[in-house]
Coordinates of C-alpha atoms and ligand atoms in Angstrom, one line a residue:
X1 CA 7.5 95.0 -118.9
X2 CA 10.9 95.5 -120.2
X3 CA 13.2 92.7 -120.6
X4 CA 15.2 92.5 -117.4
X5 CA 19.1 92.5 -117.1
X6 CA 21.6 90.7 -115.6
X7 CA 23.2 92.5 -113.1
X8 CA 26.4 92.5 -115.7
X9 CA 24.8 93.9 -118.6
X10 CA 23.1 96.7 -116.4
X11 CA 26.7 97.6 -114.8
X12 CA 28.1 97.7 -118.6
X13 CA 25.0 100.2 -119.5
X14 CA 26.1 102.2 -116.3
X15 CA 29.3 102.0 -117.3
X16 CA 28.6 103.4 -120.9
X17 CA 26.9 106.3 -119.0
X18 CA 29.6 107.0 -116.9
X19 CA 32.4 107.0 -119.1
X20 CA 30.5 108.8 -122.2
X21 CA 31.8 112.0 -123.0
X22 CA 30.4 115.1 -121.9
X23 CA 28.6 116.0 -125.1
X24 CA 27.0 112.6 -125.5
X25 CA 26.3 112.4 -122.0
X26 CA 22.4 112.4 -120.8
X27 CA 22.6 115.1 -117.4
X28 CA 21.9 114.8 -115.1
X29 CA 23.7 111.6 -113.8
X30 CA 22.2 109.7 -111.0
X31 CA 24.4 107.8 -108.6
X32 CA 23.8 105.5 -105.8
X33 CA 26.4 105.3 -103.2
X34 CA 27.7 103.9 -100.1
X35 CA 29.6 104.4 -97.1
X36 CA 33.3 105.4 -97.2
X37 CA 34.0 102.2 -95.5
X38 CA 32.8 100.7 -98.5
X39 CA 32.0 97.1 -96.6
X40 CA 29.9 94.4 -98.1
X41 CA 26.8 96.5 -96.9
X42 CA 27.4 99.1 -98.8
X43 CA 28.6 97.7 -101.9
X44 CA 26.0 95.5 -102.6
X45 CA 23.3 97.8 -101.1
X46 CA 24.4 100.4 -103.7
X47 CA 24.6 97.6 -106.8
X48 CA 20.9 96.4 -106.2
X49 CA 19.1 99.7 -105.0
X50 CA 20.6 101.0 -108.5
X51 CA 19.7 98.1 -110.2
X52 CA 16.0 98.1 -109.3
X53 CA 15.9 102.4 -109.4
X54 CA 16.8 101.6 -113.4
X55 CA 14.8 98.6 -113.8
X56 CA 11.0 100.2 -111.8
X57 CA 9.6 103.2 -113.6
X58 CA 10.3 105.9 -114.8
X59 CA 13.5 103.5 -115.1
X60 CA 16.0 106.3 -114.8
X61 CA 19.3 104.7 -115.2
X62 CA 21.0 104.6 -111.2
X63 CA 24.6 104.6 -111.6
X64 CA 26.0 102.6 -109.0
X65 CA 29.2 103.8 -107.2
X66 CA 31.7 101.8 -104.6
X67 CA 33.3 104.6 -102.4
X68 CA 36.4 103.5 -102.7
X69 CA 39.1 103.7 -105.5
X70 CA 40.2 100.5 -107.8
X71 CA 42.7 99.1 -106.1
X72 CA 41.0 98.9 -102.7
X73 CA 38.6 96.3 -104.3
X74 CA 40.9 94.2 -103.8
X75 CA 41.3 94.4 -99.8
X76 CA 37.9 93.0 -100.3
X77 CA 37.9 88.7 -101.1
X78 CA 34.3 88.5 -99.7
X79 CA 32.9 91.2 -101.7
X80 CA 34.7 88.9 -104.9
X81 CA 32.7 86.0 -103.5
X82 CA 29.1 87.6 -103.1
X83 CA 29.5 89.0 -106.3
X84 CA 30.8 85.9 -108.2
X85 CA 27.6 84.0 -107.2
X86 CA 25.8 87.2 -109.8
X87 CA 27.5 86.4 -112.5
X88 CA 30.0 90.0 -111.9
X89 CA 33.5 90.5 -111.6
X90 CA 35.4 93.5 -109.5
X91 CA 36.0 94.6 -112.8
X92 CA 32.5 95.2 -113.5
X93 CA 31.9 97.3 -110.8
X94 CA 32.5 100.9 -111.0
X95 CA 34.5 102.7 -108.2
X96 CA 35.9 106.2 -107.7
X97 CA 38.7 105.1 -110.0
X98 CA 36.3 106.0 -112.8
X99 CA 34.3 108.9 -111.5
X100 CA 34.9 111.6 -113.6
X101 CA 37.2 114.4 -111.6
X102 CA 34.9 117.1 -110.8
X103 CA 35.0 120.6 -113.0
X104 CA 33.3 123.2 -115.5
X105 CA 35.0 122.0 -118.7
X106 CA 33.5 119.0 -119.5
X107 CA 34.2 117.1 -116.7
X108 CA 31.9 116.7 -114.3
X109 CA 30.1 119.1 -113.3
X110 CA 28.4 118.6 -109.4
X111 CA 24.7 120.5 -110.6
X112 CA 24.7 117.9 -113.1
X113 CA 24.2 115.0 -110.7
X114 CA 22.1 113.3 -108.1
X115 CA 22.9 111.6 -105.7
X116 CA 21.1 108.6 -103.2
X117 CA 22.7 107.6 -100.3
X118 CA 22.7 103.7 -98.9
X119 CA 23.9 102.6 -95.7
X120 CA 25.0 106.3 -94.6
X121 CA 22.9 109.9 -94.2
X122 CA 25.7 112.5 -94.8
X123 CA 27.9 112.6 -97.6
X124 CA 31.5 112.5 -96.0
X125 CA 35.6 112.7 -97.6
X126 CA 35.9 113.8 -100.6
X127 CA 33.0 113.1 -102.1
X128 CA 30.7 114.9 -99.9
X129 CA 32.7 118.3 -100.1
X130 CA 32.3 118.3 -104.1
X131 CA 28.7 116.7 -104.3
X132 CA 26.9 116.9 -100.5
X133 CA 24.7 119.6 -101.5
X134 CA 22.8 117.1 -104.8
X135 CA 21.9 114.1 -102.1
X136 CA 18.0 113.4 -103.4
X137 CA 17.7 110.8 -100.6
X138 CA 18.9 107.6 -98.6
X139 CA 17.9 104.1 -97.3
X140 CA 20.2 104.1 -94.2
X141 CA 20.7 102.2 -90.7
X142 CA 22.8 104.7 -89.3
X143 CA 21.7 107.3 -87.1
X144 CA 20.4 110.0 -88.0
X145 CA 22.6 113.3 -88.2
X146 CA 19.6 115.9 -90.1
X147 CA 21.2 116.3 -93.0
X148 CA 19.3 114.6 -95.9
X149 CA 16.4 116.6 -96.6
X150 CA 13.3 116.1 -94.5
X151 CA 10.9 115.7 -97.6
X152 CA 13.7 113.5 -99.9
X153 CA 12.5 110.4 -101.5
X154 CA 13.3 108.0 -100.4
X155 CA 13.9 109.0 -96.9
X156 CA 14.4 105.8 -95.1
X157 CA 16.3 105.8 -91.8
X158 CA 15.5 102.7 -89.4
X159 CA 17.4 100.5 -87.3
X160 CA 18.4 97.3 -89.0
X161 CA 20.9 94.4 -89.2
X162 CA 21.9 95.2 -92.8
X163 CA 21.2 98.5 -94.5
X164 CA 20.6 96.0 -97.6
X165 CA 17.6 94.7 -95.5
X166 CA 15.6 98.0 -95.5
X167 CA 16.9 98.2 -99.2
X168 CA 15.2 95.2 -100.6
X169 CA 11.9 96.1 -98.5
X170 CA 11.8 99.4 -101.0
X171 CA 12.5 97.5 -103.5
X172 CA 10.7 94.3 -103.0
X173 CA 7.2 95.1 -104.7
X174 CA 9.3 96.2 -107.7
X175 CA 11.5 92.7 -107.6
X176 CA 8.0 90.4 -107.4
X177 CA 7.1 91.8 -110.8
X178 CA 10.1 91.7 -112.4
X179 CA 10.5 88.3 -111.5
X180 CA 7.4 87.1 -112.4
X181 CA 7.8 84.6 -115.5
X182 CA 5.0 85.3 -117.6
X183 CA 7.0 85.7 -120.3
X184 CA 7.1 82.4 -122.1
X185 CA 10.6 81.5 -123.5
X186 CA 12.5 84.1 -121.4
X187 CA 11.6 82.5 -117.8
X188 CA 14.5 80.3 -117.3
X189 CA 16.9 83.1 -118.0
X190 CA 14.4 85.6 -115.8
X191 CA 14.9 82.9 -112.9
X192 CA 18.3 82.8 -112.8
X193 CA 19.0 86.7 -112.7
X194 CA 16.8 86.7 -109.9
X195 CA 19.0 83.9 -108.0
X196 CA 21.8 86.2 -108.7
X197 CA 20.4 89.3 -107.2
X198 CA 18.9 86.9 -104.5
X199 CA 22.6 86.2 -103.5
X200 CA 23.9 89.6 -103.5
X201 CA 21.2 91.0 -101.5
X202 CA 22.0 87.4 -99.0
X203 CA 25.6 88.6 -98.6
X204 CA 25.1 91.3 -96.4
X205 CA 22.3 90.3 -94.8
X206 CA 23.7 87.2 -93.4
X207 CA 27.3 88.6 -92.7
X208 CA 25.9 91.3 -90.9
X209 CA 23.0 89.7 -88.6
X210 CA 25.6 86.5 -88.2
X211 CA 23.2 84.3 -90.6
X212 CA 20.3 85.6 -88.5
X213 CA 21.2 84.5 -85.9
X214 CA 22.5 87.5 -83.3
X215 CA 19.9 88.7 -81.2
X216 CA 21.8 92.1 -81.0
X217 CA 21.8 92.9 -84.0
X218 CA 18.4 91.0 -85.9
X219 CA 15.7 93.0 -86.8
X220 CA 12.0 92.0 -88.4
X221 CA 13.6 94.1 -91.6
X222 CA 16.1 91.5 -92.0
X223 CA 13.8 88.2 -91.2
X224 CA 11.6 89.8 -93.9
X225 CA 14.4 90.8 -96.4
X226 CA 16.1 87.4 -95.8
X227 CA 12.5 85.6 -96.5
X228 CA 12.1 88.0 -99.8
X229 CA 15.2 86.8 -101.4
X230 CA 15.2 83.9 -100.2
X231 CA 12.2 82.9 -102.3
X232 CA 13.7 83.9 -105.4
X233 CA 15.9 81.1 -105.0
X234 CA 14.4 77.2 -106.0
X235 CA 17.1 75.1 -104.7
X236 CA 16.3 76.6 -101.2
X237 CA 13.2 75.9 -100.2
X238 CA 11.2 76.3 -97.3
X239 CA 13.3 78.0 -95.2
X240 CA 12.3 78.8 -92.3
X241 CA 13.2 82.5 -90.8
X242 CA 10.4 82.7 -88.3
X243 CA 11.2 82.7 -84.8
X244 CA 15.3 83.6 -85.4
X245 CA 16.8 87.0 -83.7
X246 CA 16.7 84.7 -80.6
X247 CA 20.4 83.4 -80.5
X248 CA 23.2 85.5 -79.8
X249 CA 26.1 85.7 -80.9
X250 CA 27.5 82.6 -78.7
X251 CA 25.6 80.4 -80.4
X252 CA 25.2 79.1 -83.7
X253 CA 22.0 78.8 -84.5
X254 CA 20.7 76.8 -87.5
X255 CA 18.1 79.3 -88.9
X256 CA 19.2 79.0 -92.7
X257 CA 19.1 76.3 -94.5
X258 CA 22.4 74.3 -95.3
X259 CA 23.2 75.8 -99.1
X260 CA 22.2 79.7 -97.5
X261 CA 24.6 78.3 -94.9
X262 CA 27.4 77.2 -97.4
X263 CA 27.2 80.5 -98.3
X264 CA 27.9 82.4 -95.2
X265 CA 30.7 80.2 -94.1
X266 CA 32.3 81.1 -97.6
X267 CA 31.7 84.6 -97.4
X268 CA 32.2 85.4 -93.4
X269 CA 35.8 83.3 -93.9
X270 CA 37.3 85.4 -96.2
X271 CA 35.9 88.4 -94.4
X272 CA 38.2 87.6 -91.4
X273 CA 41.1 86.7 -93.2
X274 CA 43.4 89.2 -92.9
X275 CA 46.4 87.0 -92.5
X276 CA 47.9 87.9 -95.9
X277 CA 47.5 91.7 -95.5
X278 CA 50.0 94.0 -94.1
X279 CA 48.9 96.5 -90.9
X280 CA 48.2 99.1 -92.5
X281 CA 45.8 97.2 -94.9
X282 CA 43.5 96.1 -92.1
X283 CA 43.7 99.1 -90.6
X284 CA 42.1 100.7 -94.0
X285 CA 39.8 97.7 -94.7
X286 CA 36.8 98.7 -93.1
X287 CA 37.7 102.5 -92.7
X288 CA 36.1 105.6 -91.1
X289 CA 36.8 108.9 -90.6
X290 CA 35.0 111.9 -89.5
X291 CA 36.3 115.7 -88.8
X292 CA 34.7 117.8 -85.6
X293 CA 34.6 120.3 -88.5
X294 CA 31.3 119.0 -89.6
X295 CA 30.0 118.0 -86.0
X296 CA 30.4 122.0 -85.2
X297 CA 29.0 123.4 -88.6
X298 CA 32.4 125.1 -88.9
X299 CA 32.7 125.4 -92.8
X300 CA 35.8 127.7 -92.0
X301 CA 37.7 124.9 -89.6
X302 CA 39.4 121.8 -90.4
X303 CA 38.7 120.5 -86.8
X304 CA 40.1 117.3 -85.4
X305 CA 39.9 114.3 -87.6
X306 CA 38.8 110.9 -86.2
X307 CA 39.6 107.8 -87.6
X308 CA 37.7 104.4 -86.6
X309 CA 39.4 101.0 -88.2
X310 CA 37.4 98.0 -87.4
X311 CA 39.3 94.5 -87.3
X312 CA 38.0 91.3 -87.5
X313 CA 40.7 89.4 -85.3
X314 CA 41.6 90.5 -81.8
X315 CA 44.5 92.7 -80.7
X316 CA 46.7 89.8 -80.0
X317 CA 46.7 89.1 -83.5
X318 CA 47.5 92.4 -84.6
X319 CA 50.2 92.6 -81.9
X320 CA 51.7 89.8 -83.0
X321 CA 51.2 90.3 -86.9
X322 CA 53.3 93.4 -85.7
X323 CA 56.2 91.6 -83.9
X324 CA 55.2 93.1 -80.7
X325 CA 53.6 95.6 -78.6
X326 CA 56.2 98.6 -79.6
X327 CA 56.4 97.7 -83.0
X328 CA 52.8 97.7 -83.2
X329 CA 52.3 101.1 -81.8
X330 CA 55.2 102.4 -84.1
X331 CA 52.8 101.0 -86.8
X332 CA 49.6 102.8 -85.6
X333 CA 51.4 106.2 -85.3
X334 CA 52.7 105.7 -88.5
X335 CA 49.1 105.1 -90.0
X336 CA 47.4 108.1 -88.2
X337 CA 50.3 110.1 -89.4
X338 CA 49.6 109.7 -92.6
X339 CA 45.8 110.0 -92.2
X340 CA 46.2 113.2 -90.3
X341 CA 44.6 111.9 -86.9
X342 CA 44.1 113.3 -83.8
X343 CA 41.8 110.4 -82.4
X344 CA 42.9 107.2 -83.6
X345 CA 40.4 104.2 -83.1
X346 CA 40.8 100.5 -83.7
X347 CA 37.6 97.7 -82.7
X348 CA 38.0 94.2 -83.1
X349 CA 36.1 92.0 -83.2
X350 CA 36.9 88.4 -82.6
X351 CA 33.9 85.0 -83.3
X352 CA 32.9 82.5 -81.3
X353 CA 34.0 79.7 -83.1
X354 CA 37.6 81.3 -82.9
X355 CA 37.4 82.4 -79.1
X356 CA 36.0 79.3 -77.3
X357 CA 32.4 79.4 -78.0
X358 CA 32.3 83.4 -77.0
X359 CA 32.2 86.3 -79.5
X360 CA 34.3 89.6 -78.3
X361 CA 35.4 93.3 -78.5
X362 CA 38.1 95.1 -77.9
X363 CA 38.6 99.2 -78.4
X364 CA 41.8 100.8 -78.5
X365 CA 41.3 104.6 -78.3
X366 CA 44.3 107.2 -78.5
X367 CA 43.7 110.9 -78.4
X368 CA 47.7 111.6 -80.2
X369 CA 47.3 116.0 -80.2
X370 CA 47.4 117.8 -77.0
X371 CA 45.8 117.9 -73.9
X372 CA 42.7 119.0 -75.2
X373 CA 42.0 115.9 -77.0
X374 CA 43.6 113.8 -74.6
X375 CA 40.6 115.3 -72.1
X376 CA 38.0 114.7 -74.5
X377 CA 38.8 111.1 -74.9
X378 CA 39.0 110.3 -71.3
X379 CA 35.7 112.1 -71.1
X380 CA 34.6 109.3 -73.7
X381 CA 35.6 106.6 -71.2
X382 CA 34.3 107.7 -68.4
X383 CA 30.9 108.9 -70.0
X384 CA 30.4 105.4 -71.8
X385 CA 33.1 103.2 -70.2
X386 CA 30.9 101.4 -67.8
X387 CA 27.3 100.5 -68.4
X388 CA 27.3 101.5 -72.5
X389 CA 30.9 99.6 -73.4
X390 CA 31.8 97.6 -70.5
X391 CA 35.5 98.4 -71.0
X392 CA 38.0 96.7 -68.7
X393 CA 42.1 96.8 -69.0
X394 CA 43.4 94.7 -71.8
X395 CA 46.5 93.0 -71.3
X396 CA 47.6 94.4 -68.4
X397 CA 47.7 97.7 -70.0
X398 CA 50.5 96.5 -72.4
X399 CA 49.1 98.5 -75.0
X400 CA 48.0 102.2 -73.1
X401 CA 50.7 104.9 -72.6
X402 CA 49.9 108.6 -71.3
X403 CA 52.2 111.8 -71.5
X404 CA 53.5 114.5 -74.0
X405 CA 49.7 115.6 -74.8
X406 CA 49.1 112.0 -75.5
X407 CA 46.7 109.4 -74.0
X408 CA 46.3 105.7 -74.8
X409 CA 44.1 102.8 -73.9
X410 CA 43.5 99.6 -74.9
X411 CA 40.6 97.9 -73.9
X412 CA 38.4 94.7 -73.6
X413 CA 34.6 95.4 -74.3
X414 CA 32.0 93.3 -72.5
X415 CA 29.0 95.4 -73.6
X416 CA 29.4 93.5 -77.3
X417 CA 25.7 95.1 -78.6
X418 CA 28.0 98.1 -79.5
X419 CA 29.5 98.6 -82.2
X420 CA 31.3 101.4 -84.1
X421 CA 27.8 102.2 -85.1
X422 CA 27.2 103.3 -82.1
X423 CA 30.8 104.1 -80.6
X424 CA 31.1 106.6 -83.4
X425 CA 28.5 108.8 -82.1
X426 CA 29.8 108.6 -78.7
X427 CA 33.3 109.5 -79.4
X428 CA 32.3 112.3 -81.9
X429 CA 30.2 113.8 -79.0
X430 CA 33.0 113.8 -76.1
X431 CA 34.8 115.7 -78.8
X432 CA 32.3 118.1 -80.0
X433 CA 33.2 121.6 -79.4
X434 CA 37.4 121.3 -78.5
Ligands
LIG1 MN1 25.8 98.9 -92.9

């Protein structure tokens, strides 16, 4: 068995293979990459499935890509955190800062990579228009939209907490052997590299089942994930992840031990902290986007471009981060005006231990180009308002506004299961075809 990294020195060798010149460069080049909204999730799914694809045979080096460019990293304390506890710095990661630009003349040249997607099944932005068609496979919780090859490999699609859940299940077999110490003098090391990867493959997991503990959103893939890494680490022991998945998210529920814990209080803290960031930042935090150009197959059309920012504090903390109601729609239009929008989206999310004991949603929805879109989006509402989203008026309709080929609404959002995971889809229908 070959000697295994530390997460560091397989992101410098991934590095060196990135950055190489053309001629010294071994094609093709095989990435692994997330989601444009490049949360933890994706991050760290992409870091560890890349790890383990270059570490399990034929131990073809997996270049592991953050969708996002450099300087984003830093909207992003938590993913600092996880990554601190293996050993890595932002630094060390490699982002589309340092993806060679795309060409014929020793750049780099699309036939000459591959491409696996985590915690998303079509290639979007810019990155799907230069390299969609070389997608080899993905490990996804997302639903899924057909595109990724019926016979890729892997081809893993399944409803999960975390995408980095279903991750280290294809990977855990592979993990088990490289962490078995067998190897004399090298075990201590051997241990603590698998600690590390333990952590980063923790982040997620617990940030995005709420330490196990939301029913809504717990899955046997992330008990069993959880319980995977969990074992590669000695100074928790004996945790017990049977029987969880049976709070909700009013609750806290002590399923994790008090270190794992530790752990997510550290990480989910700076994850809501937005209060040093300007609007606009936490609007492009945790970012989507999708054009009806690619719902409709129309390779000719731009379509109408959706945008979906998800917020982890409630609108009255954006309002009054704003200064007010008005100045904080004069901020919105200002941000989908320079995203190009025609449906602009915002969900927030706001935790119990911040809202007296209850966690909520809220979903702002604003169709900004015409009548058509306007119709679409009420269409949304009435479709899925109800029984699906449980939206009622938010602050006495302070924030909604109709006219001009415009239409605006702010809402509260009882139905909490749903989130833009699954609000995506339904908006991206209601505007299929206008
Ligand atoms: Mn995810």
């Amino acid at each position: 068995m070959a000697p295994q990294k530390t997460l560091q020195a397989f992101l410098a060798t991934a590095r060196a293979a990135l950055t190489a010149p053309p001629s010294k460069r071994s094609t093709p080049l095989h990435f692994v990459v997330g989601n444009e909204s490049a949360d933890l999730d994706s991050l760290c799914s992409a870091l560890f499935l890349a790890y383990f694809r270059s570490h399990e045979p034929p131990h073809t080096l997996h270049i592991p890509l953050c969708h996002l460019p450099r300087e984003d990293l830093a909207l992003r304390p938590e993913l600092a955190a996880v990554l601190r506890r293996a050993a890595v710095a932002p630094d060390d990661v490699l982002t589309l800062s340092e993806l060679p630009p795309p060409g014929p003349d020793g750049l780099l040249r699309p036939e000459d990579t591959r491409w696996l997607l985590v915690d998303h099944n079509v290639m979007t932005g810019a990155l799907g228009r230069t390299y969609g068609g070389r997608v080899v496979g993905c490990i996804d919780h997302h639903e899924d939209e057909g595109k990724v090859p019926r016979d890729a490999a892997p081809r893993v699609i399944e409803k999960a907490g975390s995408c980095m859940s279903l991750v280290v299940e294809q990977c855990a077999e592979a993990w088990d052997a490289l962490a078995k110490t067998d190897d004399g003098g090298g075990s201590e090391d051997r241990r603590v590299i698998n600690e590390q990867l333990a952590y980063l493959a923790l982040g997620p997991i617990l940030i995005d089942t709420n330490a196990l503990g939301s029913k809504d959103k717990t899955t046997a893939h992330d008990e069993r994930a959880a319980a995977v890494a969990e074992a590669k680490i000695r100074s928790v022991s004996s945790v017990s992840v049977s029987g969880s998945g049976t709070g909700t998210d009013n609750e806290t529920k002590e399923i994790i031990g008090p270190d794992l814990k530790r752990f997510f209080d550290e990480v989910s803290a700076l994850k809501e902290d937005i209060s040093g960031m300007s609007l606009r930042d936490i609007l492009r935090k945790d970012y989507k986007e999708w054009t009806t150009a690619e719902d409709n197959d129309d390779n000719e059309g731009t379509g109408l471009r959706l945008g979906m920012s998800s917020v982890p504090q409630p609108f009255a903390f954006l309002v009054d981060k704003a200064g007010g109601e008005e100045a904080f729609v004069r901020e919105l239009e200002r941000w989908s005006a320079s995203k190009g929008l025609d449906v602009t989206a915002v969900l927030t999310t706001c935790k119990a231990a911040a809202n007296g004991g209850k966690f909520s949603r809220e979903l702002l929805v604003w169709a900004r180009t015409g009548p058509e879109v306007a119709a679409a989006v009420k269409r949304f509402a009435e479709r899925n308002g109800k029984e699906k989203l449980g939206l009622g008026m938010w602050g006495d309709g302070r924030l909604d506004a109709e006219g001009g080929g415009s239409w605006r609404r702010c809402w509260t959002q009882a139905e909490v299961r749903n989130s833009r995971k699954q609000i995506a889809p339904m908006l991206r229908d209601a505007l299929k075809g206008v």
